[in-house]
PDB file of C-alpha atoms in Angstrom:
ATOM      1  CA  ALA A   1       2.515  22.294-157.465  1.00 77.00           C
ATOM      2  CA  GLN A   2       1.290  24.443-154.635  1.00 84.00           C
ATOM      3  CA  SER A   3       0.939  28.150-154.061  1.00 91.00           C
ATOM      4  CA  VAL A   4       0.161  30.515-151.209  1.00 94.00           C
ATOM      5  CA  THR A   5      -1.651  33.840-151.236  1.00 95.00           C
ATOM      6  CA  GLN A   6      -1.446  36.195-148.305  1.00 95.00           C
ATOM      7  CA  LEU A   7      -4.324  38.528-148.831  1.00 92.00           C
ATOM      8  CA  ASP A   8      -2.961  41.559-146.997  1.00 94.00           C
ATOM      9  CA  SER A   9       0.494  43.013-147.481  1.00 94.00           C
ATOM     10  CA  GLN A  10       0.149  45.212-144.396  1.00 96.00           C
ATOM     11  CA  VAL A  11      -2.124  45.057-141.348  1.00 98.00           C
ATOM     12  CA  PRO A  12      -2.089  47.999-138.909  1.00 97.00           C
ATOM     13  CA  VAL A  13      -3.702  47.432-135.526  1.00 97.00           C
ATOM     14  CA  PHE A  14      -3.752  49.045-132.094  1.00 97.00           C
ATOM     15  CA  GLU A  15      -2.179  47.376-129.100  1.00 97.00           C
ATOM     16  CA  GLU A  16      -4.495  44.950-127.226  1.00 97.00           C
ATOM     17  CA  ALA A  17      -6.815  44.653-130.246  1.00 98.00           C
ATOM     18  CA  PRO A  18      -7.434  41.288-131.944  1.00 98.00           C
ATOM     19  CA  VAL A  19      -5.849  40.541-135.290  1.00 98.00           C
ATOM     20  CA  GLU A  20      -6.312  38.084-138.148  1.00 98.00           C
ATOM     21  CA  LEU A  21      -3.753  37.551-140.907  1.00 98.00           C
ATOM     22  CA  ARG A  22      -5.244  35.786-143.894  1.00 98.00           C
ATOM     23  CA  CYS A  23      -3.694  32.978-145.906  1.00 97.00           C
ATOM     24  CA  ASN A  24      -5.127  30.920-148.745  1.00 97.00           C
ATOM     25  CA  TYR A  25      -3.367  28.059-150.473  1.00 95.00           C
ATOM     26  CA  SER A  26      -3.802  25.883-153.510  1.00 91.00           C
ATOM     27  CA  SER A  27      -2.571  22.337-153.870  1.00 84.00           C
ATOM     28  CA  SER A  28      -3.592  19.184-155.685  1.00 76.00           C
ATOM     29  CA  VAL A  29      -2.458  16.991-152.788  1.00 80.00           C
ATOM     30  CA  SER A  30      -2.749  16.991-149.029  1.00 83.00           C
ATOM     31  CA  VAL A  31      -0.681  19.662-147.371  1.00 88.00           C
ATOM     32  CA  TYR A  32       1.309  20.703-144.379  1.00 92.00           C
ATOM     33  CA  LEU A  33       0.769  24.350-143.415  1.00 94.00           C
ATOM     34  CA  PHE A  34       3.005  26.720-141.474  1.00 96.00           C
ATOM     35  CA  TRP A  35       3.205  30.256-140.175  1.00 97.00           C
ATOM     36  CA  TYR A  36       6.604  31.865-139.653  1.00 97.00           C
ATOM     37  CA  VAL A  37       7.490  35.209-138.061  1.00 97.00           C
ATOM     38  CA  GLN A  38      10.417  37.420-138.987  1.00 96.00           C
ATOM     39  CA  TYR A  39      11.502  40.215-136.687  1.00 94.00           C
ATOM     40  CA  PRO A  40      13.597  43.035-138.194  1.00 89.00           C
ATOM     41  CA  ASN A  41      17.053  41.938-139.330  1.00 86.00           C
ATOM     42  CA  GLN A  42      16.494  38.356-138.217  1.00 90.00           C
ATOM     43  CA  GLY A  43      15.786  35.001-139.797  1.00 92.00           C
ATOM     44  CA  LEU A  44      12.388  33.299-139.845  1.00 95.00           C
ATOM     45  CA  GLN A  45      11.071  31.552-136.757  1.00 95.00           C
ATOM     46  CA  LEU A  46       8.370  28.889-136.804  1.00 95.00           C
ATOM     47  CA  LEU A  47       5.174  30.126-135.095  1.00 96.00           C
ATOM     48  CA  LEU A  48       2.957  27.104-135.606  1.00 96.00           C
ATOM     49  CA  LYS A  49       2.225  24.244-137.964  1.00 94.00           C
ATOM     50  CA  TYR A  50      -0.619  22.044-139.146  1.00 93.00           C
ATOM     51  CA  LEU A  51       0.335  18.514-140.141  1.00 91.00           C
ATOM     52  CA  SER A  52      -2.840  16.556-139.401  1.00 87.00           C
ATOM     53  CA  GLY A  53      -5.519  16.097-136.743  1.00 87.00           C
ATOM     54  CA  SER A  54      -7.228  18.998-135.001  1.00 89.00           C
ATOM     55  CA  THR A  55      -7.861  21.892-137.357  1.00 90.00           C
ATOM     56  CA  LEU A  56      -7.194  24.485-134.627  1.00 95.00           C
ATOM     57  CA  VAL A  57      -3.497  24.811-134.027  1.00 96.00           C
ATOM     58  CA  LYS A  58      -1.890  26.770-131.203  1.00 96.00           C
ATOM     59  CA  GLY A  59       1.584  28.223-131.482  1.00 94.00           C
ATOM     60  CA  ILE A  60       4.037  30.366-129.606  1.00 93.00           C
ATOM     61  CA  ASN A  61       3.382  33.895-128.335  1.00 92.00           C
ATOM     62  CA  GLY A  62      -0.397  33.344-128.056  1.00 95.00           C
ATOM     63  CA  PHE A  63      -1.012  32.871-131.785  1.00 97.00           C
ATOM     64  CA  GLU A  64      -3.363  30.274-133.227  1.00 97.00           C
ATOM     65  CA  ALA A  65      -4.504  29.271-136.708  1.00 97.00           C
ATOM     66  CA  GLU A  66      -7.382  27.291-138.126  1.00 95.00           C
ATOM     67  CA  PHE A  67      -7.094  24.941-141.074  1.00 94.00           C
ATOM     68  CA  ASN A  68     -10.181  25.076-143.284  1.00 93.00           C
ATOM     69  CA  LYS A  69      -9.949  22.483-146.023  1.00 90.00           C
ATOM     70  CA  SER A  70     -13.135  23.479-147.838  1.00 91.00           C
ATOM     71  CA  GLN A  71     -12.008  27.113-148.094  1.00 92.00           C
ATOM     72  CA  THR A  72      -8.316  26.180-148.513  1.00 93.00           C
ATOM     73  CA  SER A  73      -7.415  28.699-145.838  1.00 95.00           C
ATOM     74  CA  PHE A  74      -5.099  28.829-142.837  1.00 97.00           C
ATOM     75  CA  HIS A  75      -5.708  32.185-141.151  1.00 97.00           C
ATOM     76  CA  LEU A  76      -3.571  33.306-138.215  1.00 98.00           C
ATOM     77  CA  ARG A  77      -5.208  34.958-135.211  1.00 98.00           C
ATOM     78  CA  LYS A  78      -4.296  36.521-131.905  1.00 98.00           C
ATOM     79  CA  PRO A  79      -6.933  37.845-129.474  1.00 97.00           C
ATOM     80  CA  SER A  80      -4.805  40.696-128.107  1.00 97.00           C
ATOM     81  CA  VAL A  81      -1.607  41.938-129.743  1.00 97.00           C
ATOM     82  CA  HIS A  82       1.399  43.630-128.189  1.00 97.00           C
ATOM     83  CA  ILE A  83       3.851  46.134-129.586  1.00 96.00           C
ATOM     84  CA  SER A  84       6.411  43.323-129.656  1.00 96.00           C
ATOM     85  CA  ASP A  85       4.275  41.434-132.220  1.00 97.00           C
ATOM     86  CA  THR A  86       5.255  43.972-134.866  1.00 97.00           C
ATOM     87  CA  ALA A  87       6.975  41.836-137.497  1.00 97.00           C
ATOM     88  CA  GLU A  88       6.620  40.212-140.913  1.00 96.00           C
ATOM     89  CA  TYR A  89       4.517  37.046-140.994  1.00 97.00           C
ATOM     90  CA  PHE A  90       4.821  34.382-143.669  1.00 96.00           C
ATOM     91  CA  CYS A  91       2.401  31.590-144.486  1.00 96.00           C
ATOM     92  CA  ALA A  92       3.904  28.491-146.109  1.00 94.00           C
ATOM     93  CA  VAL A  93       2.673  25.199-147.569  1.00 93.00           C
ATOM     94  CA  SER A  94       4.481  21.950-148.289  1.00 90.00           C
ATOM     95  CA  ALA A  95       3.486  18.521-149.507  1.00 84.00           C
ATOM     96  CA  PRO A  96       4.049  15.461-147.305  1.00 80.00           C
ATOM     97  CA  GLY A  97       6.903  13.296-148.523  1.00 75.00           C
ATOM     98  CA  GLY A  98       9.504  14.172-151.116  1.00 73.00           C
ATOM     99  CA  SER A  99      11.596  17.196-150.260  1.00 76.00           C
ATOM    100  CA  TYR A 100       9.141  18.842-147.782  1.00 83.00           C
ATOM    101  CA  ILE A 101      10.253  22.115-149.345  1.00 87.00           C
ATOM    102  CA  PRO A 102       7.805  24.867-148.333  1.00 89.00           C
ATOM    103  CA  THR A 103       6.389  27.412-150.728  1.00 90.00           C
ATOM    104  CA  PHE A 104       6.042  30.798-149.069  1.00 92.00           C
ATOM    105  CA  GLY A 105       3.562  33.600-149.459  1.00 93.00           C
ATOM    106  CA  ARG A 106       4.825  37.133-149.966  1.00 93.00           C
ATOM    107  CA  GLY A 107       4.363  38.053-146.324  1.00 94.00           C
ATOM    108  CA  THR A 108       2.122  40.297-144.231  1.00 96.00           C
ATOM    109  CA  SER A 109       3.601  43.138-142.251  1.00 96.00           C
ATOM    110  CA  LEU A 110       1.837  43.426-138.887  1.00 97.00           C
ATOM    111  CA  ILE A 111       2.226  46.901-137.426  1.00 97.00           C
ATOM    112  CA  VAL A 112       1.040  47.333-133.850  1.00 97.00           C
ATOM    113  CA  HIS A 113       0.437  50.923-132.753  1.00 96.00           C
ATOM    114  CA  PRO A 114       0.399  52.033-129.098  1.00 95.00           C
TER     115      PRO A 114
ATOM    116  CA  ASN B   1      22.673  24.187-129.869  1.00 62.00           C
ATOM    117  CA  ALA B   2      23.873  26.483-132.632  1.00 72.00           C
ATOM    118  CA  GLY B   3      21.064  25.477-135.038  1.00 94.00           C
ATOM    119  CA  VAL B   4      21.770  26.864-138.515  1.00 96.00           C
ATOM    120  CA  THR B   5      24.867  29.044-138.821  1.00 96.00           C
ATOM    121  CA  GLN B   6      25.423  31.314-141.803  1.00 97.00           C
ATOM    122  CA  THR B   7      28.587  33.218-142.605  1.00 96.00           C
ATOM    123  CA  PRO B   8      29.295  35.950-143.390  1.00 97.00           C
ATOM    124  CA  LYS B   9      26.483  38.159-142.073  1.00 96.00           C
ATOM    125  CA  PHE B  10      27.294  40.982-144.486  1.00 97.00           C
ATOM    126  CA  GLN B  11      29.214  41.065-147.761  1.00 97.00           C
ATOM    127  CA  VAL B  12      29.859  43.609-150.488  1.00 97.00           C
ATOM    128  CA  LEU B  13      31.020  42.284-153.860  1.00 97.00           C
ATOM    129  CA  LYS B  14      31.999  43.903-157.103  1.00 97.00           C
ATOM    130  CA  THR B  15      30.231  42.824-160.278  1.00 98.00           C
ATOM    131  CA  GLY B  16      31.909  39.727-161.679  1.00 97.00           C
ATOM    132  CA  GLN B  17      33.457  38.544-158.410  1.00 97.00           C
ATOM    133  CA  SER B  18      32.696  35.107-157.066  1.00 96.00           C
ATOM    134  CA  MET B  19      32.121  34.035-153.480  1.00 96.00           C
ATOM    135  CA  THR B  20      30.711  31.273-151.301  1.00 97.00           C
ATOM    136  CA  LEU B  21      28.049  31.743-148.655  1.00 98.00           C
ATOM    137  CA  GLN B  22      28.556  29.204-145.900  1.00 98.00           C
ATOM    138  CA  CYS B  23      25.771  27.289-144.139  1.00 98.00           C
ATOM    139  CA  ALA B  24      26.192  24.685-141.417  1.00 97.00           C
ATOM    140  CA  GLN B  25      23.654  22.908-139.201  1.00 97.00           C
ATOM    141  CA  ASP B  26      24.275  20.760-136.145  1.00 96.00           C
ATOM    142  CA  MET B  27      20.865  19.073-135.910  1.00 95.00           C
ATOM    143  CA  ASN B  28      21.593  16.152-138.261  1.00 94.00           C
ATOM    144  CA  HIS B  29      18.840  17.364-140.589  1.00 94.00           C
ATOM    145  CA  GLU B  30      18.508  15.649-143.956  1.00 93.00           C
ATOM    146  CA  TYR B  31      16.859  18.515-145.793  1.00 94.00           C
ATOM    147  CA  MET B  32      18.554  21.839-146.470  1.00 95.00           C
ATOM    148  CA  SER B  33      17.676  24.756-148.697  1.00 96.00           C
ATOM    149  CA  TRP B  34      18.737  28.220-149.788  1.00 97.00           C
ATOM    150  CA  TYR B  35      16.321  31.118-150.237  1.00 97.00           C
ATOM    151  CA  ARG B  36      16.705  34.698-151.270  1.00 97.00           C
ATOM    152  CA  GLN B  37      14.468  37.417-149.837  1.00 95.00           C
ATOM    153  CA  ASP B  38      13.707  40.584-151.744  1.00 93.00           C
ATOM    154  CA  PRO B  39      11.235  43.332-150.760  1.00 86.00           C
ATOM    155  CA  GLY B  40       7.667  42.404-151.690  1.00 81.00           C
ATOM    156  CA  MET B  41       8.733  39.049-153.150  1.00 84.00           C
ATOM    157  CA  GLY B  42       8.657  36.827-150.081  1.00 86.00           C
ATOM    158  CA  LEU B  43      11.192  34.000-150.068  1.00 92.00           C
ATOM    159  CA  ARG B  44      12.221  32.367-153.307  1.00 93.00           C
ATOM    160  CA  LEU B  45      13.908  28.982-153.396  1.00 94.00           C
ATOM    161  CA  ILE B  46      17.328  28.872-155.051  1.00 97.00           C
ATOM    162  CA  HIS B  47      18.539  25.291-154.488  1.00 97.00           C
ATOM    163  CA  TYR B  48      17.748  22.509-152.086  1.00 96.00           C
ATOM    164  CA  SER B  49      19.115  19.167-150.915  1.00 95.00           C
ATOM    165  CA  VAL B  50      17.371  16.065-149.583  1.00 93.00           C
ATOM    166  CA  GLY B  51      20.570  14.491-148.281  1.00 93.00           C
ATOM    167  CA  ALA B  52      24.325  14.369-148.669  1.00 94.00           C
ATOM    168  CA  GLY B  53      25.255  14.108-152.332  1.00 94.00           C
ATOM    169  CA  ILE B  54      21.774  15.069-153.588  1.00 95.00           C
ATOM    170  CA  THR B  55      20.879  18.579-154.729  1.00 96.00           C
ATOM    171  CA  ASP B  56      18.246  20.074-156.993  1.00 95.00           C
ATOM    172  CA  GLN B  57      17.233  23.418-158.428  1.00 96.00           C
ATOM    173  CA  GLY B  58      14.534  25.640-157.030  1.00 94.00           C
ATOM    174  CA  GLU B  59      12.650  28.569-158.506  1.00 92.00           C
ATOM    175  CA  VAL B  60      15.607  30.919-159.143  1.00 96.00           C
ATOM    176  CA  PRO B  61      18.794  28.827-159.590  1.00 97.00           C
ATOM    177  CA  ASN B  62      20.554  30.804-162.332  1.00 96.00           C
ATOM    178  CA  GLY B  63      23.905  32.209-161.266  1.00 96.00           C
ATOM    179  CA  TYR B  64      24.200  29.947-158.220  1.00 97.00           C
ATOM    180  CA  ASN B  65      25.788  26.562-157.543  1.00 97.00           C
ATOM    181  CA  VAL B  66      25.511  24.263-154.544  1.00 97.00           C
ATOM    182  CA  SER B  67      27.017  21.009-153.322  1.00 96.00           C
ATOM    183  CA  ARG B  68      26.299  18.785-150.318  1.00 97.00           C
ATOM    184  CA  SER B  69      29.315  16.662-149.454  1.00 96.00           C
ATOM    185  CA  THR B  70      28.322  16.264-145.789  1.00 96.00           C
ATOM    186  CA  THR B  71      25.043  16.281-143.874  1.00 96.00           C
ATOM    187  CA  GLU B  72      26.115  19.385-141.943  1.00 97.00           C
ATOM    188  CA  ASP B  73      27.246  21.768-144.700  1.00 97.00           C
ATOM    189  CA  PHE B  74      25.450  23.278-147.673  1.00 98.00           C
ATOM    190  CA  PRO B  75      27.467  26.125-149.242  1.00 98.00           C
ATOM    191  CA  LEU B  76      26.020  28.420-151.907  1.00 98.00           C
ATOM    192  CA  ARG B  77      28.399  29.674-154.600  1.00 98.00           C
ATOM    193  CA  LEU B  78      27.887  32.804-156.645  1.00 96.00           C
ATOM    194  CA  LEU B  79      29.779  32.243-159.863  1.00 92.00           C
ATOM    195  CA  SER B  80      29.970  35.803-161.229  1.00 96.00           C
ATOM    196  CA  ALA B  81      28.115  38.295-159.072  1.00 96.00           C
ATOM    197  CA  ALA B  82      25.597  40.649-160.674  1.00 97.00           C
ATOM    198  CA  PRO B  83      23.697  43.602-159.141  1.00 97.00           C
ATOM    199  CA  SER B  84      20.477  41.555-159.510  1.00 96.00           C
ATOM    200  CA  GLN B  85      21.883  39.197-156.883  1.00 97.00           C
ATOM    201  CA  THR B  86      21.803  41.917-154.233  1.00 97.00           C
ATOM    202  CA  SER B  87      19.526  40.344-151.637  1.00 97.00           C
ATOM    203  CA  VAL B  88      19.291  38.731-148.237  1.00 97.00           C
ATOM    204  CA  TYR B  89      20.085  35.016-148.368  1.00 98.00           C
ATOM    205  CA  PHE B  90      18.722  32.484-145.916  1.00 97.00           C
ATOM    206  CA  CYS B  91      19.765  28.911-145.365  1.00 97.00           C
ATOM    207  CA  ALA B  92      17.325  26.529-143.688  1.00 96.00           C
ATOM    208  CA  SER B  93      17.257  22.908-142.584  1.00 95.00           C
ATOM    209  CA  SER B  94      14.628  20.357-141.602  1.00 93.00           C
ATOM    210  CA  SER B  95      14.236  16.745-140.544  1.00 90.00           C
ATOM    211  CA  GLY B  96      11.092  16.409-142.660  1.00 83.00           C
ATOM    212  CA  GLY B  97       7.552  17.678-142.215  1.00 78.00           C
ATOM    213  CA  GLU B  98       8.142  19.471-138.927  1.00 81.00           C
ATOM    214  CA  GLY B  99       9.052  22.780-140.521  1.00 88.00           C
ATOM    215  CA  TYR B 100      12.359  24.410-141.327  1.00 92.00           C
ATOM    216  CA  THR B 101      14.875  26.047-139.001  1.00 94.00           C
ATOM    217  CA  PHE B 102      16.371  29.189-140.520  1.00 95.00           C
ATOM    218  CA  GLY B 103      19.741  30.830-140.175  1.00 96.00           C
ATOM    219  CA  SER B 104      20.043  34.534-139.425  1.00 95.00           C
ATOM    220  CA  GLY B 105      20.837  35.429-143.028  1.00 96.00           C
ATOM    221  CA  THR B 106      23.576  36.956-145.168  1.00 97.00           C
ATOM    222  CA  ARG B 107      22.992  40.444-146.513  1.00 96.00           C
ATOM    223  CA  LEU B 108      24.765  40.675-149.883  1.00 97.00           C
ATOM    224  CA  THR B 109      25.298  43.834-151.895  1.00 97.00           C
ATOM    225  CA  VAL B 110      26.742  43.672-155.412  1.00 97.00           C
ATOM    226  CA  VAL B 111      28.056  46.979-156.747  1.00 97.00           C
TER     227      VAL B 111
END
């Protein structure tokens, strides 16, 4: 079984500032890791994913995340945020093979202030 | 490409009524799943399917039924609606480890 902990339920930040959204996972097997974004009244959209290979993963909208196996973390970062980045962000983990069903964290609300 | 289509977008039910939430995908994905989203709870898995004819229970299956007669469709049935089932429901599909594509959701209120 796997689980995901998103360490911050809400992250306020000013426009053009850098941001980091934290995610830790637990799993007894190797994992696939994902970040999704949900804008108000919409479904989830895949931001980026780690399946294997390079531990630094780049996604859409200027976001990137780094897989750290020793710390079981997959933190999401952006060097300069925009108002339009205001949304809910979900970290998810799944195990290769089987159903590939992801387990989601409870989400982090990123609030970008002008 | 329509992706994952959910209908209806909004629904109000009375306690005890039954209904079916529709989900269809046009990407020939093997894997499909249903989640419910409640404030502060993230997404919780209701049921999932790894292919036509194969379904299994997730974390919160009570009060819901599913079937998968075709690759494209994965309807979710509420047998006897209860106020605790007021939520936003998302259907998602995937070809495997590449991540899931989500529908836009159904907002259900049970009064």
